[in-house]
Structure formats: C-alpha cells, structure tokens
Amino acid sequence: MGSKACPWLLLLLLVAAAGSVPVGAEEAAFDENYAVQWGADGYHLVIRGTEANITMDQNSGAGFRSKSMYGSGFFHMRMKLPSSGYTAGVVTTFYLISQPEDGSRDEVDFEFLGDKAGVPITLQTNVFVNGRGDREQRLHLWFDPAADFHDYKILWNPYQLVMFVDDTPIRVLRNLTGTVPGYPFPAKQTMLIRASVWDGSGWATDGGKTKVDWSKGPFMAGYRGFDVNGCANGSATPCDSPDLWWNGGGYRNITAEQRAAYDDVRKKYMNYDYCADKARFNNSVPIECNYV
C-alpha cells in the first residue's frame, strides 16, 4: 500500500468486507505521499501538515502529485473549491494519470469548472484510455462544493472504475475488455495521483467565451486527506490481487443501493453526457455507452 500501516487499517478492512465506501484517515501529512509539482514559491501552494491550499492569481496556479505510481486502489481527496462568487475560467482538479513517453496515456479526471456569480460550479469527469478521451460527463452537484470540504473518490480495480462524490457514485465504467472487443478500460498502465488549480479560460466556461476575471481573485482551493489506499508500482503484491481489499468481492460491482443513487444522479443532476451526443459521433455512440 502507498501509506504506512496504521491502527485504522483493521477498521477499513472490516468496512470493506461490508461493501461500503471507506474514506482513508486524514492523519497523513502531505509530504508522506505527495510532492509539489509546480507553483512551489511559498504562496501559490501552501502546505500546513495535513492540509494544502492552492492559490491561483494572474501570475500562476499550482499543482501537486503523488510520489508513487499505482496499479489499482481506492483514491480519495477532500476538497473545498474557490469561493469568490465569480470563478469563471478557474479549473480545480483531482485526477489519475499515467506517464507514457508516446502520449498514449490513461487518465481519470475530476475537473471542477468555475462560472459566473450565481451560476453553479460544473463537475466534469472524463476518462482517457490509450491517449483517447472525448468521454466527458458534466453535472451540477446537489450542494455548493465551495462552501465546505467534501470527499471525491476513485475506485479503480481490475473489475470496474467508479467515481464517487462523498458516498454517491456519479460515474461507473465496468471492465469488459475480456468479453467486448474494442472496449476501453484503463487497465494496463500505472498512474500518478495529481491535483491542481489552473487557468482554463480557453475552454472551461461557456466554451471559453467567459474568461477569468483577475480582479475577482485570487482564487484558493483547499485539499485534505493525503493517505493513499493503493497498490504502488513495484509492490510485492500484484495490483490485481484479491488480497487487496479494494479488489475484493464487495468492490467488483456497485450495490443495488449504489445503482439506485447513481441512476438518480444521472436523472437529476447530469446536464451533459457524451453517450447521448450522437451528433458528435456521427449518429452513433462509443461502444462503452451500450453497457452503462
């Protein structure tokens, strides 16, 4: 595992056996599992033990990454988004990404897209497999993600990829690569954990028509929860091993209750789904859309 053994591990194992959605303890300090990637000037990224604050202004944003790469796991981050009222163009992220030299990356994204004052922040998720994305889904959350910290989680194992907001699944992709030819699933590359706040004026709000207004800044996001429940690259235990709790029976499918919550989110809160955008794909849909 990416984090050191600790007293709450037994509790996590018991919770995992019950098939619910655990959240790792928050005692881990930032530098146990993460390192600054950019913006390390003492202002744009400020680390205070178990919390990190990223500030974006006209000079820079900032980002950090995990020290290890992972082949499976249940990854989470507690986040509080920038809250200045007007946050158009501001992109706040938490994601997994591989590091191939040829650009054929795998990636799993939480991207929070700021907006004009009074307009809800948009959560966009995307999945890249072998360098190809174009799998955006967007929704407005049922709470204000700038008002307090919430959990954002990615379950990634040999059986499924599930993205959660708190305990509610908002995106599910089963691994059907063994039975459906051409089915995309990020199964072959290890991935880093990354997080950042950056200027997405070129695309994030109204398709890039509404830009960052620097007079409304600076824009600050908070991050917590720096322990890692994942199979690190080079681990003695294979990352597809059933001995890893996130690969166990309780995590190979979502439960009936989770499915009902997932369907409810799609019905009430999702405002764009690439699977429904047939015009984008020449009046057809990508193959995985047939197995939602």
PDB file of N, CA, C and O in Angstrom, residues 1 8-26 73-78 94 150-157 160 162-169 224-225 227-230 244-255 258:
ATOM      1  N   MET A   1       0.828  -1.195   0.000  1.00  0.00           N
ATOM      2  CA  MET A   1       0.000   0.000   0.000  1.00  0.00           C
ATOM      3  C   MET A   1       0.862   1.244   0.000  1.00  0.00           C
ATOM      4  O   MET A   1       1.985   1.228   0.490  1.00  0.00           O
ATOM      5  N   TRP A   8      -5.891   2.227  12.011  1.00  0.00           N
ATOM      6  CA  TRP A   8      -7.238   2.214  11.449  1.00  0.00           C
ATOM      7  C   TRP A   8      -7.382   1.258  10.269  1.00  0.00           C
ATOM      8  O   TRP A   8      -8.452   1.113   9.704  1.00  0.00           O
ATOM      9  N   LEU A   9      -6.291   0.539   9.909  1.00  0.00           N
ATOM     10  CA  LEU A   9      -6.366  -0.373   8.769  1.00  0.00           C
ATOM     11  C   LEU A   9      -7.374  -1.487   9.015  1.00  0.00           C
ATOM     12  O   LEU A   9      -8.136  -1.861   8.130  1.00  0.00           O
ATOM     13  N   LEU A  10      -7.395  -2.034  10.250  1.00  0.00           N
ATOM     14  CA  LEU A  10      -8.340  -3.102  10.545  1.00  0.00           C
ATOM     15  C   LEU A  10      -9.766  -2.627  10.340  1.00  0.00           C
ATOM     16  O   LEU A  10     -10.602  -3.343   9.786  1.00  0.00           O
ATOM     17  N   LEU A  11     -10.050  -1.376  10.767  1.00  0.00           N
ATOM     18  CA  LEU A  11     -11.387  -0.831  10.568  1.00  0.00           C
ATOM     19  C   LEU A  11     -11.721  -0.735   9.094  1.00  0.00           C
ATOM     20  O   LEU A  11     -12.818  -1.081   8.659  1.00  0.00           O
ATOM     21  N   LEU A  12     -10.765  -0.290   8.284  1.00  0.00           N
ATOM     22  CA  LEU A  12     -11.002  -0.208   6.842  1.00  0.00           C
ATOM     23  C   LEU A  12     -11.314  -1.580   6.254  1.00  0.00           C
ATOM     24  O   LEU A  12     -12.195  -1.734   5.413  1.00  0.00           O
ATOM     25  N   LEU A  13     -10.585  -2.596   6.727  1.00  0.00           N
ATOM     26  CA  LEU A  13     -10.810  -3.941   6.217  1.00  0.00           C
ATOM     27  C   LEU A  13     -12.198  -4.438   6.577  1.00  0.00           C
ATOM     28  O   LEU A  13     -12.884  -5.086   5.786  1.00  0.00           O
ATOM     29  N   LEU A  14     -12.641  -4.136   7.790  1.00  0.00           N
ATOM     30  CA  LEU A  14     -13.975  -4.541   8.202  1.00  0.00           C
ATOM     31  C   LEU A  14     -15.038  -3.821   7.398  1.00  0.00           C
ATOM     32  O   LEU A  14     -16.029  -4.410   6.968  1.00  0.00           O
ATOM     33  N   VAL A  15     -14.828  -2.520   7.155  1.00  0.00           N
ATOM     34  CA  VAL A  15     -15.775  -1.762   6.344  1.00  0.00           C
ATOM     35  C   VAL A  15     -15.790  -2.281   4.920  1.00  0.00           C
ATOM     36  O   VAL A  15     -16.837  -2.438   4.294  1.00  0.00           O
ATOM     37  N   ALA A  16     -14.595  -2.605   4.397  1.00  0.00           N
ATOM     38  CA  ALA A  16     -14.506  -3.118   3.026  1.00  0.00           C
ATOM     39  C   ALA A  16     -15.260  -4.413   2.880  1.00  0.00           C
ATOM     40  O   ALA A  16     -15.921  -4.665   1.876  1.00  0.00           O
ATOM     41  N   ALA A  17     -15.167  -5.267   3.893  1.00  0.00           N
ATOM     42  CA  ALA A  17     -15.860  -6.554   3.831  1.00  0.00           C
ATOM     43  C   ALA A  17     -17.362  -6.359   3.746  1.00  0.00           C
ATOM     44  O   ALA A  17     -18.083  -7.178   3.184  1.00  0.00           O
ATOM     45  N   ALA A  18     -17.852  -5.250   4.293  1.00  0.00           N
ATOM     46  CA  ALA A  18     -19.281  -4.975   4.255  1.00  0.00           C
ATOM     47  C   ALA A  18     -19.716  -4.375   2.925  1.00  0.00           C
ATOM     48  O   ALA A  18     -20.907  -4.234   2.660  1.00  0.00           O
ATOM     49  N   GLY A  19     -18.751  -3.987   2.091  1.00  0.00           N
ATOM     50  CA  GLY A  19     -19.071  -3.492   0.759  1.00  0.00           C
ATOM     51  C   GLY A  19     -19.452  -2.035   0.690  1.00  0.00           C
ATOM     52  O   GLY A  19     -20.014  -1.585  -0.287  1.00  0.00           O
ATOM     53  N   SER A  20     -19.173  -1.248   1.722  1.00  0.00           N
ATOM     54  CA  SER A  20     -19.478   0.180   1.680  1.00  0.00           C
ATOM     55  C   SER A  20     -18.270   0.946   1.189  1.00  0.00           C
ATOM     56  O   SER A  20     -17.291   0.362   0.739  1.00  0.00           O
ATOM     57  N   VAL A  21     -18.313   2.261   1.275  1.00  0.00           N
ATOM     58  CA  VAL A  21     -17.291   3.093   0.661  1.00  0.00           C
ATOM     59  C   VAL A  21     -16.461   3.773   1.729  1.00  0.00           C
ATOM     60  O   VAL A  21     -16.867   4.784   2.286  1.00  0.00           O
ATOM     61  N   PRO A  22     -15.288   3.240   2.072  1.00  0.00           N
ATOM     62  CA  PRO A  22     -14.492   3.850   3.135  1.00  0.00           C
ATOM     63  C   PRO A  22     -13.762   5.094   2.666  1.00  0.00           C
ATOM     64  O   PRO A  22     -13.517   5.271   1.491  1.00  0.00           O
ATOM     65  N   VAL A  23     -13.419   5.914   3.615  1.00  0.00           N
ATOM     66  CA  VAL A  23     -12.550   7.059   3.366  1.00  0.00           C
ATOM     67  C   VAL A  23     -11.337   6.885   4.244  1.00  0.00           C
ATOM     68  O   VAL A  23     -11.457   6.596   5.427  1.00  0.00           O
ATOM     69  N   GLY A  24     -10.149   7.067   3.669  1.00  0.00           N
ATOM     70  CA  GLY A  24      -8.934   6.910   4.449  1.00  0.00           C
ATOM     71  C   GLY A  24      -8.842   7.945   5.554  1.00  0.00           C
ATOM     72  O   GLY A  24      -9.478   8.988   5.511  1.00  0.00           O
ATOM     73  N   ALA A  25      -8.065   7.635   6.584  1.00  0.00           N
ATOM     74  CA  ALA A  25      -7.863   8.585   7.665  1.00  0.00           C
ATOM     75  C   ALA A  25      -7.153   9.816   7.133  1.00  0.00           C
ATOM     76  O   ALA A  25      -6.494   9.774   6.109  1.00  0.00           O
ATOM     77  N   GLU A  26      -7.309  10.918   7.834  1.00  0.00           N
ATOM     78  CA  GLU A  26      -6.729  12.170   7.364  1.00  0.00           C
ATOM     79  C   GLU A  26      -5.467  12.547   8.128  1.00  0.00           C
ATOM     80  O   GLU A  26      -4.985  13.657   8.026  1.00  0.00           O
ATOM     81  N   GLY A  73      -6.495   0.742  -6.742  1.00  0.00           N
ATOM     82  CA  GLY A  73      -6.679   1.355  -5.441  1.00  0.00           C
ATOM     83  C   GLY A  73      -8.011   2.040  -5.290  1.00  0.00           C
ATOM     84  O   GLY A  73      -8.850   2.050  -6.197  1.00  0.00           O
ATOM     85  N   PHE A  74      -8.210   2.604  -4.093  1.00  0.00           N
ATOM     86  CA  PHE A  74      -9.374   3.420  -3.782  1.00  0.00           C
ATOM     87  C   PHE A  74      -8.835   4.772  -3.336  1.00  0.00           C
ATOM     88  O   PHE A  74      -8.433   4.952  -2.196  1.00  0.00           O
ATOM     89  N   PHE A  75      -8.789   5.716  -4.264  1.00  0.00           N
ATOM     90  CA  PHE A  75      -8.128   7.001  -4.055  1.00  0.00           C
ATOM     91  C   PHE A  75      -9.155   8.058  -3.670  1.00  0.00           C
ATOM     92  O   PHE A  75     -10.260   8.074  -4.212  1.00  0.00           O
ATOM     93  N   HIS A  76      -8.785   8.929  -2.763  1.00  0.00           N
ATOM     94  CA  HIS A  76      -9.725   9.971  -2.383  1.00  0.00           C
ATOM     95  C   HIS A  76      -8.983  11.249  -2.061  1.00  0.00           C
ATOM     96  O   HIS A  76      -7.792  11.255  -1.749  1.00  0.00           O
ATOM     97  N   MET A  77      -9.727  12.342  -2.151  1.00  0.00           N
ATOM     98  CA  MET A  77      -9.220  13.645  -1.755  1.00  0.00           C
ATOM     99  C   MET A  77     -10.396  14.446  -1.222  1.00  0.00           C
ATOM    100  O   MET A  77     -11.489  14.419  -1.784  1.00  0.00           O
ATOM    101  N   ARG A  78     -10.181  15.126  -0.100  1.00  0.00           N
ATOM    102  CA  ARG A  78     -11.174  16.070   0.401  1.00  0.00           C
ATOM    103  C   ARG A  78     -10.834  17.443  -0.152  1.00  0.00           C
ATOM    104  O   ARG A  78      -9.688  17.888  -0.043  1.00  0.00           O
ATOM    105  N   PHE A  94      -8.627  16.981  -9.447  1.00  0.00           N
ATOM    106  CA  PHE A  94      -8.096  15.808  -8.748  1.00  0.00           C
ATOM    107  C   PHE A  94      -8.207  14.664  -9.746  1.00  0.00           C
ATOM    108  O   PHE A  94      -9.299  14.404 -10.260  1.00  0.00           O
ATOM    109  N   HIS A 150     -15.600  18.300   0.826  1.00  0.00           N
ATOM    110  CA  HIS A 150     -16.318  17.073   0.506  1.00  0.00           C
ATOM    111  C   HIS A 150     -15.324  16.061  -0.040  1.00  0.00           C
ATOM    112  O   HIS A 150     -14.224  16.413  -0.478  1.00  0.00           O
ATOM    113  N   ASP A 151     -15.735  14.783  -0.012  1.00  0.00           N
ATOM    114  CA  ASP A 151     -14.880  13.703  -0.494  1.00  0.00           C
ATOM    115  C   ASP A 151     -15.139  13.415  -1.960  1.00  0.00           C
ATOM    116  O   ASP A 151     -16.299  13.284  -2.382  1.00  0.00           O
ATOM    117  N   TYR A 152     -14.057  13.288  -2.713  1.00  0.00           N
ATOM    118  CA  TYR A 152     -14.108  12.897  -4.119  1.00  0.00           C
ATOM    119  C   TYR A 152     -13.216  11.665  -4.260  1.00  0.00           C
ATOM    120  O   TYR A 152     -12.042  11.704  -3.885  1.00  0.00           O
ATOM    121  N   LYS A 153     -13.777  10.561  -4.771  1.00  0.00           N
ATOM    122  CA  LYS A 153     -13.113   9.269  -4.684  1.00  0.00           C
ATOM    123  C   LYS A 153     -13.116   8.562  -6.037  1.00  0.00           C
ATOM    124  O   LYS A 153     -14.059   8.711  -6.824  1.00  0.00           O
ATOM    125  N   ILE A 154     -12.062   7.790  -6.244  1.00  0.00           N
ATOM    126  CA  ILE A 154     -11.949   6.980  -7.457  1.00  0.00           C
ATOM    127  C   ILE A 154     -11.617   5.559  -7.041  1.00  0.00           C
ATOM    128  O   ILE A 154     -10.550   5.289  -6.469  1.00  0.00           O
ATOM    129  N   LEU A 155     -12.527   4.634  -7.288  1.00  0.00           N
ATOM    130  CA  LEU A 155     -12.257   3.209  -7.126  1.00  0.00           C
ATOM    131  C   LEU A 155     -11.815   2.676  -8.472  1.00  0.00           C
ATOM    132  O   LEU A 155     -12.561   2.740  -9.451  1.00  0.00           O
ATOM    133  N   TRP A 156     -10.595   2.157  -8.504  1.00  0.00           N
ATOM    134  CA  TRP A 156     -10.044   1.651  -9.768  1.00  0.00           C
ATOM    135  C   TRP A 156      -9.417   0.296  -9.481  1.00  0.00           C
ATOM    136  O   TRP A 156      -8.429   0.184  -8.764  1.00  0.00           O
ATOM    137  N   ASN A 157     -10.045  -0.740 -10.024  1.00  0.00           N
ATOM    138  CA  ASN A 157      -9.537  -2.091  -9.827  1.00  0.00           C
ATOM    139  C   ASN A 157      -9.728  -2.886 -11.116  1.00  0.00           C
ATOM    140  O   ASN A 157     -10.178  -2.336 -12.121  1.00  0.00           O
ATOM    141  N   GLN A 160     -13.767  -2.704 -12.219  1.00  0.00           N
ATOM    142  CA  GLN A 160     -14.568  -1.516 -12.513  1.00  0.00           C
ATOM    143  C   GLN A 160     -13.810  -0.253 -12.125  1.00  0.00           C
ATOM    144  O   GLN A 160     -12.856  -0.279 -11.339  1.00  0.00           O
ATOM    145  N   VAL A 162     -15.088   3.412 -10.641  1.00  0.00           N
ATOM    146  CA  VAL A 162     -16.243   4.121 -10.104  1.00  0.00           C
ATOM    147  C   VAL A 162     -15.761   5.431  -9.500  1.00  0.00           C
ATOM    148  O   VAL A 162     -14.794   5.449  -8.729  1.00  0.00           O
ATOM    149  N   MET A 163     -16.440   6.511  -9.828  1.00  0.00           N
ATOM    150  CA  MET A 163     -16.129   7.827  -9.274  1.00  0.00           C
ATOM    151  C   MET A 163     -17.254   8.221  -8.340  1.00  0.00           C
ATOM    152  O   MET A 163     -18.438   8.115  -8.699  1.00  0.00           O
ATOM    153  N   PHE A 164     -16.889   8.657  -7.137  1.00  0.00           N
ATOM    154  CA  PHE A 164     -17.866   8.984  -6.103  1.00  0.00           C
ATOM    155  C   PHE A 164     -17.736  10.443  -5.686  1.00  0.00           C
ATOM    156  O   PHE A 164     -16.631  10.982  -5.643  1.00  0.00           O
ATOM    157  N   VAL A 165     -18.856  11.041  -5.354  1.00  0.00           N
ATOM    158  CA  VAL A 165     -18.893  12.295  -4.614  1.00  0.00           C
ATOM    159  C   VAL A 165     -19.448  11.951  -3.243  1.00  0.00           C
ATOM    160  O   VAL A 165     -20.597  11.485  -3.141  1.00  0.00           O
ATOM    161  N   ASP A 166     -18.630  12.138  -2.207  1.00  0.00           N
ATOM    162  CA  ASP A 166     -18.945  11.590  -0.899  1.00  0.00           C
ATOM    163  C   ASP A 166     -19.206  10.085  -1.093  1.00  0.00           C
ATOM    164  O   ASP A 166     -18.339   9.398  -1.608  1.00  0.00           O
ATOM    165  N   ASP A 167     -20.364   9.568  -0.746  1.00  0.00           N
ATOM    166  CA  ASP A 167     -20.616   8.140  -0.919  1.00  0.00           C
ATOM    167  C   ASP A 167     -21.511   7.835  -2.111  1.00  0.00           C
ATOM    168  O   ASP A 167     -21.981   6.707  -2.260  1.00  0.00           O
ATOM    169  N   THR A 168     -21.738   8.820  -2.967  1.00  0.00           N
ATOM    170  CA  THR A 168     -22.650   8.647  -4.094  1.00  0.00           C
ATOM    171  C   THR A 168     -21.872   8.425  -5.382  1.00  0.00           C
ATOM    172  O   THR A 168     -21.075   9.275  -5.787  1.00  0.00           O
ATOM    173  N   PRO A 169     -22.083   7.288  -6.059  1.00  0.00           N
ATOM    174  CA  PRO A 169     -21.404   7.081  -7.349  1.00  0.00           C
ATOM    175  C   PRO A 169     -21.982   8.000  -8.414  1.00  0.00           C
ATOM    176  O   PRO A 169     -23.199   8.119  -8.549  1.00  0.00           O
ATOM    177  N   ARG A 224      -7.367  18.139   1.503  1.00  0.00           N
ATOM    178  CA  ARG A 224      -7.056  17.339   2.680  1.00  0.00           C
ATOM    179  C   ARG A 224      -7.156  15.857   2.311  1.00  0.00           C
ATOM    180  O   ARG A 224      -7.703  15.505   1.289  1.00  0.00           O
ATOM    181  N   GLY A 225      -6.656  14.998   3.221  1.00  0.00           N
ATOM    182  CA  GLY A 225      -6.800  13.551   3.035  1.00  0.00           C
ATOM    183  C   GLY A 225      -5.663  12.967   2.225  1.00  0.00           C
ATOM    184  O   GLY A 225      -5.873  12.462   1.121  1.00  0.00           O
ATOM    185  N   ASP A 227      -3.463  10.403   2.920  1.00  0.00           N
ATOM    186  CA  ASP A 227      -3.090   8.997   2.914  1.00  0.00           C
ATOM    187  C   ASP A 227      -3.521   8.388   1.579  1.00  0.00           C
ATOM    188  O   ASP A 227      -4.390   8.922   0.893  1.00  0.00           O
ATOM    189  N   VAL A 228      -2.922   7.287   1.196  1.00  0.00           N
ATOM    190  CA  VAL A 228      -3.224   6.648  -0.085  1.00  0.00           C
ATOM    191  C   VAL A 228      -3.516   5.175   0.137  1.00  0.00           C
ATOM    192  O   VAL A 228      -2.699   4.447   0.693  1.00  0.00           O
ATOM    193  N   ASN A 229      -4.670   4.728  -0.322  1.00  0.00           N
ATOM    194  CA  ASN A 229      -5.025   3.316  -0.306  1.00  0.00           C
ATOM    195  C   ASN A 229      -4.870   2.785  -1.726  1.00  0.00           C
ATOM    196  O   ASN A 229      -5.821   2.770  -2.503  1.00  0.00           O
ATOM    197  N   GLY A 230      -3.657   2.398  -2.081  1.00  0.00           N
ATOM    198  CA  GLY A 230      -3.399   1.963  -3.442  1.00  0.00           C
ATOM    199  C   GLY A 230      -2.243   1.007  -3.523  1.00  0.00           C
ATOM    200  O   GLY A 230      -1.409   0.928  -2.612  1.00  0.00           O
ATOM    201  N   LEU A 244      -5.883  -7.567  -1.910  1.00  0.00           N
ATOM    202  CA  LEU A 244      -6.013  -6.125  -1.706  1.00  0.00           C
ATOM    203  C   LEU A 244      -7.493  -5.807  -1.540  1.00  0.00           C
ATOM    204  O   LEU A 244      -8.310  -6.170  -2.386  1.00  0.00           O
ATOM    205  N   TRP A 245      -7.855  -5.106  -0.446  1.00  0.00           N
ATOM    206  CA  TRP A 245      -9.271  -5.019  -0.100  1.00  0.00           C
ATOM    207  C   TRP A 245     -10.108  -4.349  -1.178  1.00  0.00           C
ATOM    208  O   TRP A 245     -11.276  -4.696  -1.378  1.00  0.00           O
ATOM    209  N   TRP A 246      -9.522  -3.404  -1.908  1.00  0.00           N
ATOM    210  CA  TRP A 246     -10.300  -2.716  -2.951  1.00  0.00           C
ATOM    211  C   TRP A 246     -10.517  -3.591  -4.182  1.00  0.00           C
ATOM    212  O   TRP A 246     -11.250  -3.205  -5.085  1.00  0.00           O
ATOM    213  N   ASN A 247      -9.895  -4.769  -4.225  1.00  0.00           N
ATOM    214  CA  ASN A 247     -10.150  -5.741  -5.285  1.00  0.00           C
ATOM    215  C   ASN A 247     -11.093  -6.844  -4.826  1.00  0.00           C
ATOM    216  O   ASN A 247     -11.383  -7.768  -5.586  1.00  0.00           O
ATOM    217  N   GLY A 248     -11.551  -6.785  -3.590  1.00  0.00           N
ATOM    218  CA  GLY A 248     -12.373  -7.847  -3.022  1.00  0.00           C
ATOM    219  C   GLY A 248     -13.783  -7.865  -3.577  1.00  0.00           C
ATOM    220  O   GLY A 248     -14.201  -6.983  -4.345  1.00  0.00           O
ATOM    221  N   GLY A 249     -14.536  -8.879  -3.156  1.00  0.00           N
ATOM    222  CA  GLY A 249     -15.871  -9.095  -3.697  1.00  0.00           C
ATOM    223  C   GLY A 249     -16.807  -7.920  -3.540  1.00  0.00           C
ATOM    224  O   GLY A 249     -17.666  -7.679  -4.396  1.00  0.00           O
ATOM    225  N   GLY A 250     -16.660  -7.158  -2.458  1.00  0.00           N
ATOM    226  CA  GLY A 250     -17.535  -6.024  -2.237  1.00  0.00           C
ATOM    227  C   GLY A 250     -17.282  -4.852  -3.155  1.00  0.00           C
ATOM    228  O   GLY A 250     -18.051  -3.879  -3.157  1.00  0.00           O
ATOM    229  N   TYR A 251     -16.213  -4.939  -3.960  1.00  0.00           N
ATOM    230  CA  TYR A 251     -15.833  -3.825  -4.827  1.00  0.00           C
ATOM    231  C   TYR A 251     -15.773  -4.213  -6.299  1.00  0.00           C
ATOM    232  O   TYR A 251     -15.233  -3.479  -7.114  1.00  0.00           O
ATOM    233  N   ARG A 252     -16.373  -5.336  -6.646  1.00  0.00           N
ATOM    234  CA  ARG A 252     -16.335  -5.779  -8.044  1.00  0.00           C
ATOM    235  C   ARG A 252     -17.558  -5.341  -8.832  1.00  0.00           C
ATOM    236  O   ARG A 252     -17.565  -5.391 -10.062  1.00  0.00           O
ATOM    237  N   ASN A 253     -18.588  -4.924  -8.124  1.00  0.00           N
ATOM    238  CA  ASN A 253     -19.779  -4.329  -8.717  1.00  0.00           C
ATOM    239  C   ASN A 253     -20.329  -3.315  -7.729  1.00  0.00           C
ATOM    240  O   ASN A 253     -20.104  -3.434  -6.523  1.00  0.00           O
ATOM    241  N   ILE A 254     -21.055  -2.328  -8.208  1.00  0.00           N
ATOM    242  CA  ILE A 254     -21.750  -1.460  -7.277  1.00  0.00           C
ATOM    243  C   ILE A 254     -22.975  -2.194  -6.748  1.00  0.00           C
ATOM    244  O   ILE A 254     -23.525  -3.088  -7.402  1.00  0.00           O
ATOM    245  N   THR A 255     -23.407  -1.842  -5.543  1.00  0.00           N
ATOM    246  CA  THR A 255     -24.556  -2.482  -4.926  1.00  0.00           C
ATOM    247  C   THR A 255     -25.848  -1.957  -5.534  1.00  0.00           C
ATOM    248  O   THR A 255     -25.859  -0.960  -6.271  1.00  0.00           O
ATOM    249  N   GLN A 258     -26.307   1.551  -4.424  1.00  0.00           N
ATOM    250  CA  GLN A 258     -25.440   2.467  -5.162  1.00  0.00           C
ATOM    251  C   GLN A 258     -25.953   2.680  -6.581  1.00  0.00           C
ATOM    252  O   GLN A 258     -25.897   3.800  -7.105  1.00  0.00           O
TER     253      GLN A 258
END
